[in-house]
Amino acid sequence: MSDRREFRDLAEPEEAREAIASLDLAPDPETVPLEEARGRVLAERVDADLDVPGFDRASMDGYAVRARDTFGADEADPATLELVGAVHAGAEPDVTVERGTCAEISTGAVMPDGADAVVMVERTSEVVADGEEDAAADAIAIRTSVAPGDHVMFAGADIAAGGRALGPGTEVTPREIGLLSALGVDEVPVRGKPTVGIVSTGDELVRPGEDLHSERGQIYDVNSYTIAAGVEEAGGEAVLYPHAGDDYDEMERLLVEASEECDLVLSSGSTSASAVDVIYRVIEDRGELLLHGVSVKPGKPMLVGGVGDSAYVGLPGYPVSALTIFRTFVAPAIRRAAGKPEPRTATVSGRMAQQERYSEGRMRLMPAGLTEDGSEDTLVYPVDKGSGATTSLVEADGVVVVHPDTEYLAAGEEVEVQLFSPEVRAPTLFAVGEDDPALSRLLDRVDRPRYLAIGSREGLRRLRDGVPDAAVVAGDPDRDPVASLDPTGDEEAVPAEPIGEWTREWGLIVPAGNPEDVTGLADLIDRDLRFVNRDGNAGLRTTLANALADVAGERGTTRRAVTEAIDGFERAVRAHESPARRVLAGDADAGLGLRATAERLDTGFVPLGTQPVRTYANPDRGDKPGVVALREAIDEGDDVFDALAGYGR
Amino acid sequence: MSDRREFRDLAEPEEAREAIASLDLAPDPETVPLEEARGRVLAERVDADLDVPGFDRASMDGYAVRARDTFGADEADPATLELVGAVHAGAEPDVTVERGTCAEISTGAVMPDGADAVVMVERTSEVVADGEEDAAADAIAIRTSVAPGDHVMFAGADIAAGGRALGPGTEVTPREIGLLSALGVDEVPVRGKPTVGIVSTGDELVRPGEDLHSERGQIYDVNSYTIAAGVEEAGGEAVLYPHAGDDYDEMERLLVEASEECDLVLSSGSTSASAVDVIYRVIEDRGELLLHGVSVKPGKPMLVGGVGDSAYVGLPGYPVSALTIFRTFVAPAIRRAAGKPEPRTATVSGRMAQQERYSEGRMRLMPAGLTEDGSEDTLVYPVDKGSGATTSLVEADGVVVVHPDTEYLAAGEEVEVQLFSPEVRAPTLFAVGEDDPALSRLLDRVDRPRYLAIGSREGLRRLRDGVPDAAVVAGDPDRDPVASLDPTGDEEAVPAEPIGEWTREWGLIVPAGNPEDVTGLADLIDRDLRFVNRDGNAGLRTTLANALADVAGERGTTRRAVTEAIDGFERAVRAHESPARRVLAGDADAGLGLRATAERLDTGFVPLGTQPVRTYANPDRGDKPGVVALREAIDEGDDVFDALAGYGR
């Protein structure tokens, strides 16, 4: 580790932006078929090279006439014109309209020679010679007068040959497609999409879909796919290269290969210092380093420069950091190269839901989540699970840029959130609390919910702080979880409106067939069994602790003595299925869990009780559509509770 | 025409919406590769089926230790631990950390057995046995104490197996791609894209790129491509079918074929009554007609029903009407079937720039353009060139829904514009006036301008009415066009701020080599030559008329006598190149035009003079970025004027 590179002279974010702007990412223009032009940007002006329409065109069904022949005609005194023929759309007229005559004409048909106006069919009647019933009309009574040009669209009236149709830089949407097709343009000159090569580094990366060897520390590659999607969203074309380890030669080979094929090369992946070091050296040897290290959190180790003939940006390795830096610094450059404007929905304004302190002296890109309060105002709250968490990607909606001099953001302060994607919007429901399989299914019936399974205790705490819309709390039937959280014992102090509840059966998950013949809590205390517990925020653990307290009472000892006798009481895992999976893997003889989990994973189950799962709303948001939808989902959730073993009302 | 079908019992728009909502357009869900999932919508919930990370993971470069061994260590009194090995990311640990030992570890590596915390490398130093300079360290001084779990991300801490990752209905953006890849998901279950067949009707339609026979009344097919792009924008998959004429058997065959392959069939194209009639009969025979005729303008002849097993909607034939009805009634149903929410940028609010009267007793979907006034407020103005014009597609930005009972919209009234596409935004510059080839090039240097070449006279009129930002006026050197438009003769009355001007040489376009040996206006008056003029709004025509008045004065006659002597003085065509094209086609011996046009089209040219082209801004909008950009483009436009024959300052 003697060779570690320190980023001491950090560049200001503005310098990084300028350095990236100085790189040339713009590819050559290209030509695409009309059918593929949507969303592209015109590379040059398109002038009409024909008249539209190309001929004088009837714009009504009716009769083509010489206007002068109709002067003075009205309902009382129609003009009668001899019918000399008909002209249909898509056919060349084979008739001439002489004085005193007319020709039937359809909308869109070519005006026949001699005619200069059309009379709508509604203002005419057929005239049949006396006594010749059922015969074809040989004259038409015109019951109105028309002026030259009436109901005729003259050649070039829509757009004339030589006219400016669309300018360079125009984004092609359906209406531009319409105008281009009117002009007969089937090959559209558009700006090229910048090709962006993505080289992920790290020996531990595996492509999704391939086998993962966790014992060797492998993880799925997140950044390549996230950034590739971001590149395409910004109007670029992403090319994924194989993963590079920390080997200099391999990294050099891949970066040079990517630079030959792409307008921009991005590297991302491993955050280990040695990988960053290797990239740094390759860029110095085979390209140019404009700056290394930017005074921004996250993203300090960002590199900007060139490799071969291509531009180069090195992104940080953690997924949220990589997407944040990409979105803030790189996506604008790709959009510029592709000629696309920044989407209008790129940002959203809101108020900070809580105070946030910060004082590191560099610009911070704070991941933030959005929710709406009861008045449909947007609330913004910081999301900080450590940048290594991929779930932050979906728990945050974007980032708030915090100036280096800002020491804290006050609750209620107005901030602007740069959304991760233009399609991102605040969830309709933001709920937190217990991890529960019935809840997971009920949430499927709510449009765009966000649920953070942070446990009952932490869930209630956050509900009290006023950020989420609802909290889901698993507890004991005879204890009110809302009151129990309130340190003053004053139930009114925790604002929470019950919106529905159900029950679930809990107990011990044991291997199929219960080989150790576990019968209850006493076995955990008295026998040499390896147990797996849930974490301290889980309502399931609270209920277990209360049950153990009862056992301790019966035995005349303390709860602590009892829990200390259990091998693994402190071995806590995070989600409702996690203990069962440890049992299945042979790492434990018993785990805390639900009957529903035991059925789903085909394990044995030792029932210990039934606990209520209660849902509470922030009282100001009881009418929020997402809260209403959750309440309805619970009310109408019998099918969900029936389908899960051990569930009920 | 005896068989024409009248739409007498028109359905209310709400009924049409409900009828379309009652149709089943939703295709089966499908599975797509992760790389293609962006923009799709999850068909089902995605739960984690593995822990992320899958192992206890170091989140810093440093040393894996037993936390208890560091208790009490600080800068002054470090704990020294024996270095027993190293663990790298992507490798299985081959070392166990016993009491009193530590192992080097990289970010992302698996925590070795025995270790429960990581000490950052920055808080350590290597210890080399005395006298063994340059030797590898065999012990590490730990200068801080750590707690169990410090700098370790435990297995499942990000997301645990069995946890709810993403709900059904989630739109897949880069961040969801990130979470899916973390879970190793490479095949994503998504909602199917509704397949929408488009059958355009009309014998006169020709596909873009094919030869057009205007003499037979052919036009390029606009609706198929416009609607196909709209279908794709809404999340559907468009399939274009061959054009159908008005023949019953052909129409039936195509509609049935489309119904077998698609979830929804749209017909559109010809507006002739007979084509509508044929479709009507096919739908009655081979499907079901839920309603025909909706009380909305445009779009009265809209049909809703089914054909075969597919849903069916018949759109009106004029492009703006077709896109308007599609956008208002059909796109929401496609989005619903695809599971996509309405884009947040689907609408924009603004104030009416002028009064608009309306009183037809049915709902009106008024095509409207957008511009911004000097205070960046959005102004909305009606666009009505007759719905047959395809240029309305790009001159309007969307539609304003006007209630049947609304008799007029007052100037300044707040209205909501439903944009044609979510990407549509107000142009940065909205200018009107003379058709001029230099201007066309200068506009290429302005970002997203809108220019309507409606002629100098009409342009000035509109500038006076306050809607456009600027007007471009070609006239005579010694007449002030701004003053001349003002009937009171009071120059101050027309608000217009000059922002730049140039000159152009005008004259008569004649065939190459000037075979008739035309020398000037006298030849037009005195000889038997066929002339083509420009329309009355063209500044070029005004200048010609003034020149003819001078000739008349010299001859002691009236201007009228002179113009009546010219064969074709009233034969007016619309754009600056149009007369030249008539000359080229052999339809005329001379046409009014510019030297630049003669050079471009390789015709002969008889110079008659030089006229100024002056640009005026709405005085309230001189600082609007688009106006500033136009002013700069003119100021710096010498290369444009140099490149065009006959142009100058």
PDB file of C-alpha atoms in Angstrom, chain A residues 455-638:
ATOM      1  CA  GLY A 455     -38.362  -2.410  11.445  1.00  0.00           C
ATOM      2  CA  SER A 456     -41.256  -1.506  13.707  1.00  0.00           C
ATOM      3  CA  ARG A 457     -39.330   0.518  16.239  1.00  0.00           C
ATOM      4  CA  GLU A 458     -37.402   2.660  13.764  1.00  0.00           C
ATOM      5  CA  GLY A 459     -40.570   2.969  11.673  1.00  0.00           C
ATOM      6  CA  LEU A 460     -42.556   4.458  14.529  1.00  0.00           C
ATOM      7  CA  ARG A 461     -39.690   6.775  15.351  1.00  0.00           C
ATOM      8  CA  ARG A 462     -39.658   8.139  11.822  1.00  0.00           C
ATOM      9  CA  LEU A 463     -43.430   8.484  11.747  1.00  0.00           C
ATOM     10  CA  ARG A 464     -43.139  10.618  14.878  1.00  0.00           C
ATOM     11  CA  ASP A 465     -40.540  12.765  13.111  1.00  0.00           C
ATOM     12  CA  GLY A 466     -43.133  13.492  10.452  1.00  0.00           C
ATOM     13  CA  VAL A 467     -41.385  12.357   7.291  1.00  0.00           C
ATOM     14  CA  PRO A 468     -43.172   9.158   6.152  1.00  0.00           C
ATOM     15  CA  ASP A 469     -46.884   8.891   5.457  1.00  0.00           C
ATOM     16  CA  ALA A 470     -47.370   5.661   7.373  1.00  0.00           C
ATOM     17  CA  ALA A 471     -45.655   3.124   9.605  1.00  0.00           C
ATOM     18  CA  VAL A 472     -46.271  -0.596   9.909  1.00  0.00           C
ATOM     19  CA  VAL A 473     -45.693  -1.978  13.395  1.00  0.00           C
ATOM     20  CA  ALA A 474     -45.660  -5.583  14.589  1.00  0.00           C
ATOM     21  CA  GLY A 475     -45.996  -5.966  18.326  1.00  0.00           C
ATOM     22  CA  ASP A 476     -47.829  -7.667  21.147  1.00  0.00           C
ATOM     23  CA  PRO A 477     -51.594  -7.910  21.242  1.00  0.00           C
ATOM     24  CA  ASP A 478     -51.845  -6.243  24.650  1.00  0.00           C
ATOM     25  CA  ARG A 479     -49.316  -3.462  24.212  1.00  0.00           C
ATOM     26  CA  ASP A 480     -49.989  -0.327  22.291  1.00  0.00           C
ATOM     27  CA  PRO A 481     -46.879   0.257  20.202  1.00  0.00           C
ATOM     28  CA  VAL A 482     -47.682   3.898  19.695  1.00  0.00           C
ATOM     29  CA  ALA A 483     -47.888   4.554  23.424  1.00  0.00           C
ATOM     30  CA  SER A 484     -44.892   2.376  24.185  1.00  0.00           C
ATOM     31  CA  LEU A 485     -42.672   4.507  22.009  1.00  0.00           C
ATOM     32  CA  ASP A 486     -43.653   7.665  23.783  1.00  0.00           C
ATOM     33  CA  PRO A 487     -41.204   8.272  26.599  1.00  0.00           C
ATOM     34  CA  THR A 488     -43.667  10.408  28.574  1.00  0.00           C
ATOM     35  CA  GLY A 489     -46.245   7.634  28.600  1.00  0.00           C
ATOM     36  CA  ASP A 490     -48.739  10.116  27.194  1.00  0.00           C
ATOM     37  CA  GLU A 491     -50.400   8.312  24.352  1.00  0.00           C
ATOM     38  CA  GLU A 492     -51.533  11.520  22.663  1.00  0.00           C
ATOM     39  CA  ALA A 493     -47.949  12.581  22.131  1.00  0.00           C
ATOM     40  CA  VAL A 494     -47.321  10.249  19.189  1.00  0.00           C
ATOM     41  CA  PRO A 495     -49.342  11.391  16.220  1.00  0.00           C
ATOM     42  CA  ALA A 496     -50.604   8.239  14.525  1.00  0.00           C
ATOM     43  CA  GLU A 497     -53.935   7.289  13.024  1.00  0.00           C
ATOM     44  CA  PRO A 498     -54.639   3.525  12.816  1.00  0.00           C
ATOM     45  CA  ILE A 499     -55.598   2.557   9.274  1.00  0.00           C
ATOM     46  CA  GLY A 500     -55.779  -1.233   9.459  1.00  0.00           C
ATOM     47  CA  GLU A 501     -54.308  -4.337  10.992  1.00  0.00           C
ATOM     48  CA  TRP A 502     -53.905  -8.087  10.650  1.00  0.00           C
ATOM     49  CA  THR A 503     -52.247 -10.902  12.595  1.00  0.00           C
ATOM     50  CA  ARG A 504     -49.456 -13.337  11.831  1.00  0.00           C
ATOM     51  CA  GLU A 505     -48.279 -16.513  13.532  1.00  0.00           C
ATOM     52  CA  TRP A 506     -44.670 -16.526  14.674  1.00  0.00           C
ATOM     53  CA  GLY A 507     -42.363 -19.113  16.113  1.00  0.00           C
ATOM     54  CA  LEU A 508     -39.166 -20.984  15.464  1.00  0.00           C
ATOM     55  CA  ILE A 509     -38.027 -21.991  12.003  1.00  0.00           C
ATOM     56  CA  VAL A 510     -36.265 -25.368  12.193  1.00  0.00           C
ATOM     57  CA  PRO A 511     -34.960 -27.696   9.496  1.00  0.00           C
ATOM     58  CA  ALA A 512     -37.624 -29.733   7.682  1.00  0.00           C
ATOM     59  CA  GLY A 513     -38.832 -32.600   9.869  1.00  0.00           C
ATOM     60  CA  ASN A 514     -37.541 -30.794  12.993  1.00  0.00           C
ATOM     61  CA  PRO A 515     -34.545 -33.160  13.416  1.00  0.00           C
ATOM     62  CA  GLU A 516     -33.547 -31.666  16.779  1.00  0.00           C
ATOM     63  CA  ASP A 517     -37.132 -32.054  18.001  1.00  0.00           C
ATOM     64  CA  VAL A 518     -37.375 -28.452  19.151  1.00  0.00           C
ATOM     65  CA  THR A 519     -40.626 -27.839  21.035  1.00  0.00           C
ATOM     66  CA  GLY A 520     -40.337 -24.284  22.289  1.00  0.00           C
ATOM     67  CA  LEU A 521     -38.299 -21.514  23.878  1.00  0.00           C
ATOM     68  CA  ALA A 522     -37.150 -23.730  26.731  1.00  0.00           C
ATOM     69  CA  ASP A 523     -35.154 -25.820  24.268  1.00  0.00           C
ATOM     70  CA  LEU A 524     -33.287 -22.733  23.081  1.00  0.00           C
ATOM     71  CA  ILE A 525     -32.437 -21.786  26.666  1.00  0.00           C
ATOM     72  CA  ASP A 526     -31.620 -25.201  28.027  1.00  0.00           C
ATOM     73  CA  ARG A 527     -30.154 -27.115  25.120  1.00  0.00           C
ATOM     74  CA  ASP A 528     -27.080 -26.588  22.980  1.00  0.00           C
ATOM     75  CA  LEU A 529     -28.881 -25.229  19.909  1.00  0.00           C
ATOM     76  CA  ARG A 530     -27.572 -22.561  17.549  1.00  0.00           C
ATOM     77  CA  PHE A 531     -30.173 -19.816  17.191  1.00  0.00           C
ATOM     78  CA  VAL A 532     -30.530 -16.871  14.721  1.00  0.00           C
ATOM     79  CA  ASN A 533     -32.440 -13.793  15.840  1.00  0.00           C
ATOM     80  CA  ARG A 534     -33.799 -10.734  14.058  1.00  0.00           C
ATOM     81  CA  ASP A 535     -32.353  -7.262  14.536  1.00  0.00           C
ATOM     82  CA  GLY A 536     -33.401  -4.924  17.347  1.00  0.00           C
ATOM     83  CA  ASN A 537     -35.849  -2.926  15.241  1.00  0.00           C
ATOM     84  CA  ALA A 538     -37.932  -5.947  14.279  1.00  0.00           C
ATOM     85  CA  GLY A 539     -41.297  -6.206  15.992  1.00  0.00           C
ATOM     86  CA  LEU A 540     -40.787  -9.968  15.843  1.00  0.00           C
ATOM     87  CA  ARG A 541     -37.755  -9.683  18.117  1.00  0.00           C
ATOM     88  CA  THR A 542     -39.656  -7.501  20.587  1.00  0.00           C
ATOM     89  CA  THR A 543     -42.363 -10.129  20.830  1.00  0.00           C
ATOM     90  CA  LEU A 544     -39.749 -12.858  21.284  1.00  0.00           C
ATOM     91  CA  ALA A 545     -38.077 -10.800  24.023  1.00  0.00           C
ATOM     92  CA  ASN A 546     -41.419 -10.350  25.785  1.00  0.00           C
ATOM     93  CA  ALA A 547     -42.084 -14.093  25.566  1.00  0.00           C
ATOM     94  CA  LEU A 548     -38.634 -14.785  27.011  1.00  0.00           C
ATOM     95  CA  ALA A 549     -39.356 -12.314  29.808  1.00  0.00           C
ATOM     96  CA  ASP A 550     -42.450 -14.373  30.628  1.00  0.00           C
ATOM     97  CA  VAL A 551     -40.322 -17.560  30.702  1.00  0.00           C
ATOM     98  CA  ALA A 552     -37.808 -15.785  32.937  1.00  0.00           C
ATOM     99  CA  GLY A 553     -40.665 -14.760  35.248  1.00  0.00           C
ATOM    100  CA  GLU A 554     -41.920 -18.310  35.442  1.00  0.00           C
ATOM    101  CA  ARG A 555     -38.406 -19.481  36.256  1.00  0.00           C
ATOM    102  CA  GLY A 556     -37.804 -16.712  38.775  1.00  0.00           C
ATOM    103  CA  THR A 557     -34.811 -15.358  36.898  1.00  0.00           C
ATOM    104  CA  THR A 558     -34.046 -12.275  34.787  1.00  0.00           C
ATOM    105  CA  ARG A 559     -34.702 -11.908  31.103  1.00  0.00           C
ATOM    106  CA  ARG A 560     -31.049 -11.174  30.626  1.00  0.00           C
ATOM    107  CA  ALA A 561     -30.047 -14.480  32.203  1.00  0.00           C
ATOM    108  CA  VAL A 562     -32.408 -16.229  29.843  1.00  0.00           C
ATOM    109  CA  THR A 563     -31.245 -14.466  26.673  1.00  0.00           C
ATOM    110  CA  GLU A 564     -27.607 -14.964  27.571  1.00  0.00           C
ATOM    111  CA  ALA A 565     -28.279 -18.681  27.790  1.00  0.00           C
ATOM    112  CA  ILE A 566     -29.377 -18.738  24.161  1.00  0.00           C
ATOM    113  CA  ASP A 567     -26.507 -19.302  21.714  1.00  0.00           C
ATOM    114  CA  GLY A 568     -27.119 -16.713  19.010  1.00  0.00           C
ATOM    115  CA  PHE A 569     -29.648 -14.418  20.683  1.00  0.00           C
ATOM    116  CA  GLU A 570     -27.439 -11.543  19.541  1.00  0.00           C
ATOM    117  CA  ARG A 571     -26.855 -13.085  16.117  1.00  0.00           C
ATOM    118  CA  ALA A 572     -29.271 -10.744  14.380  1.00  0.00           C
ATOM    119  CA  VAL A 573     -30.151 -10.731  10.700  1.00  0.00           C
ATOM    120  CA  ARG A 574     -32.043  -8.171   8.802  1.00  0.00           C
ATOM    121  CA  ALA A 575     -35.086  -9.438   6.954  1.00  0.00           C
ATOM    122  CA  HIS A 576     -38.016 -11.698   7.773  1.00  0.00           C
ATOM    123  CA  GLU A 577     -36.697 -14.626   5.757  1.00  0.00           C
ATOM    124  CA  SER A 578     -33.046 -14.260   6.757  1.00  0.00           C
ATOM    125  CA  PRO A 579     -33.106 -16.527   9.866  1.00  0.00           C
ATOM    126  CA  ALA A 580     -34.874 -19.252   7.887  1.00  0.00           C
ATOM    127  CA  ARG A 581     -32.225 -19.058   5.188  1.00  0.00           C
ATOM    128  CA  ARG A 582     -29.493 -19.475   7.806  1.00  0.00           C
ATOM    129  CA  VAL A 583     -31.299 -22.559   9.081  1.00  0.00           C
ATOM    130  CA  LEU A 584     -31.612 -23.886   5.536  1.00  0.00           C
ATOM    131  CA  ALA A 585     -27.912 -23.271   4.952  1.00  0.00           C
ATOM    132  CA  GLY A 586     -27.125 -25.374   8.043  1.00  0.00           C
ATOM    133  CA  ASP A 587     -25.695 -22.383   9.918  1.00  0.00           C
ATOM    134  CA  ALA A 588     -28.288 -22.610  12.697  1.00  0.00           C
ATOM    135  CA  ASP A 589     -30.627 -25.111  14.340  1.00  0.00           C
ATOM    136  CA  ALA A 590     -33.465 -22.644  14.851  1.00  0.00           C
ATOM    137  CA  GLY A 591     -34.362 -19.139  13.708  1.00  0.00           C
ATOM    138  CA  LEU A 592     -36.983 -16.581  14.584  1.00  0.00           C
ATOM    139  CA  GLY A 593     -39.631 -16.418  11.865  1.00  0.00           C
ATOM    140  CA  LEU A 594     -43.157 -16.729  10.579  1.00  0.00           C
ATOM    141  CA  ARG A 595     -45.269 -19.776   9.734  1.00  0.00           C
ATOM    142  CA  ALA A 596     -45.730 -18.244   6.281  1.00  0.00           C
ATOM    143  CA  THR A 597     -41.971 -18.254   5.748  1.00  0.00           C
ATOM    144  CA  ALA A 598     -41.656 -21.860   6.913  1.00  0.00           C
ATOM    145  CA  GLU A 599     -44.316 -22.907   4.388  1.00  0.00           C
ATOM    146  CA  ARG A 600     -42.751 -20.923   1.604  1.00  0.00           C
ATOM    147  CA  LEU A 601     -39.247 -22.271   2.170  1.00  0.00           C
ATOM    148  CA  ASP A 602     -40.388 -25.787   3.141  1.00  0.00           C
ATOM    149  CA  THR A 603     -38.832 -25.779   6.600  1.00  0.00           C
ATOM    150  CA  GLY A 604     -40.180 -27.067   9.878  1.00  0.00           C
ATOM    151  CA  PHE A 605     -41.987 -24.670  12.240  1.00  0.00           C
ATOM    152  CA  VAL A 606     -42.566 -24.543  15.986  1.00  0.00           C
ATOM    153  CA  PRO A 607     -45.457 -22.136  16.677  1.00  0.00           C
ATOM    154  CA  LEU A 608     -45.061 -19.743  19.603  1.00  0.00           C
ATOM    155  CA  GLY A 609     -47.845 -17.214  19.182  1.00  0.00           C
ATOM    156  CA  THR A 610     -49.742 -14.746  17.071  1.00  0.00           C
ATOM    157  CA  GLN A 611     -48.873 -11.070  16.851  1.00  0.00           C
ATOM    158  CA  PRO A 612     -50.793  -8.130  15.434  1.00  0.00           C
ATOM    159  CA  VAL A 613     -49.340  -6.051  12.585  1.00  0.00           C
ATOM    160  CA  ARG A 614     -50.784  -2.566  12.821  1.00  0.00           C
ATOM    161  CA  THR A 615     -50.615   0.223  10.288  1.00  0.00           C
ATOM    162  CA  TYR A 616     -50.629   3.868  11.316  1.00  0.00           C
ATOM    163  CA  ALA A 617     -50.837   6.958   9.141  1.00  0.00           C
ATOM    164  CA  ASN A 618     -49.418  10.403   9.743  1.00  0.00           C
ATOM    165  CA  PRO A 619     -52.688  12.087  10.865  1.00  0.00           C
ATOM    166  CA  ASP A 620     -52.202  14.980   8.402  1.00  0.00           C
ATOM    167  CA  ARG A 621     -52.054  12.607   5.486  1.00  0.00           C
ATOM    168  CA  GLY A 622     -55.002  10.300   6.031  1.00  0.00           C
ATOM    169  CA  ASP A 623     -56.552  11.563   2.793  1.00  0.00           C
ATOM    170  CA  LYS A 624     -53.416  11.289   0.697  1.00  0.00           C
ATOM    171  CA  PRO A 625     -54.253   8.990  -2.241  1.00  0.00           C
ATOM    172  CA  GLY A 626     -51.469   6.557  -1.405  1.00  0.00           C
ATOM    173  CA  VAL A 627     -52.619   6.264   2.214  1.00  0.00           C
ATOM    174  CA  VAL A 628     -56.210   5.789   1.097  1.00  0.00           C
ATOM    175  CA  ALA A 629     -55.030   3.098  -1.326  1.00  0.00           C
ATOM    176  CA  LEU A 630     -53.118   1.286   1.431  1.00  0.00           C
ATOM    177  CA  ARG A 631     -56.128   1.429   3.747  1.00  0.00           C
ATOM    178  CA  GLU A 632     -58.283  -0.026   0.971  1.00  0.00           C
ATOM    179  CA  ALA A 633     -55.721  -2.694   0.185  1.00  0.00           C
ATOM    180  CA  ILE A 634     -55.800  -3.789   3.852  1.00  0.00           C
ATOM    181  CA  ASP A 635     -59.611  -3.597   4.055  1.00  0.00           C
ATOM    182  CA  GLU A 636     -59.940  -5.714   0.928  1.00  0.00           C
ATOM    183  CA  GLY A 637     -56.926  -7.905   1.614  1.00  0.00           C
ATOM    184  CA  ASP A 638     -58.677 -11.108   2.717  1.00  0.00           C
TER     185      ASP A 638
END
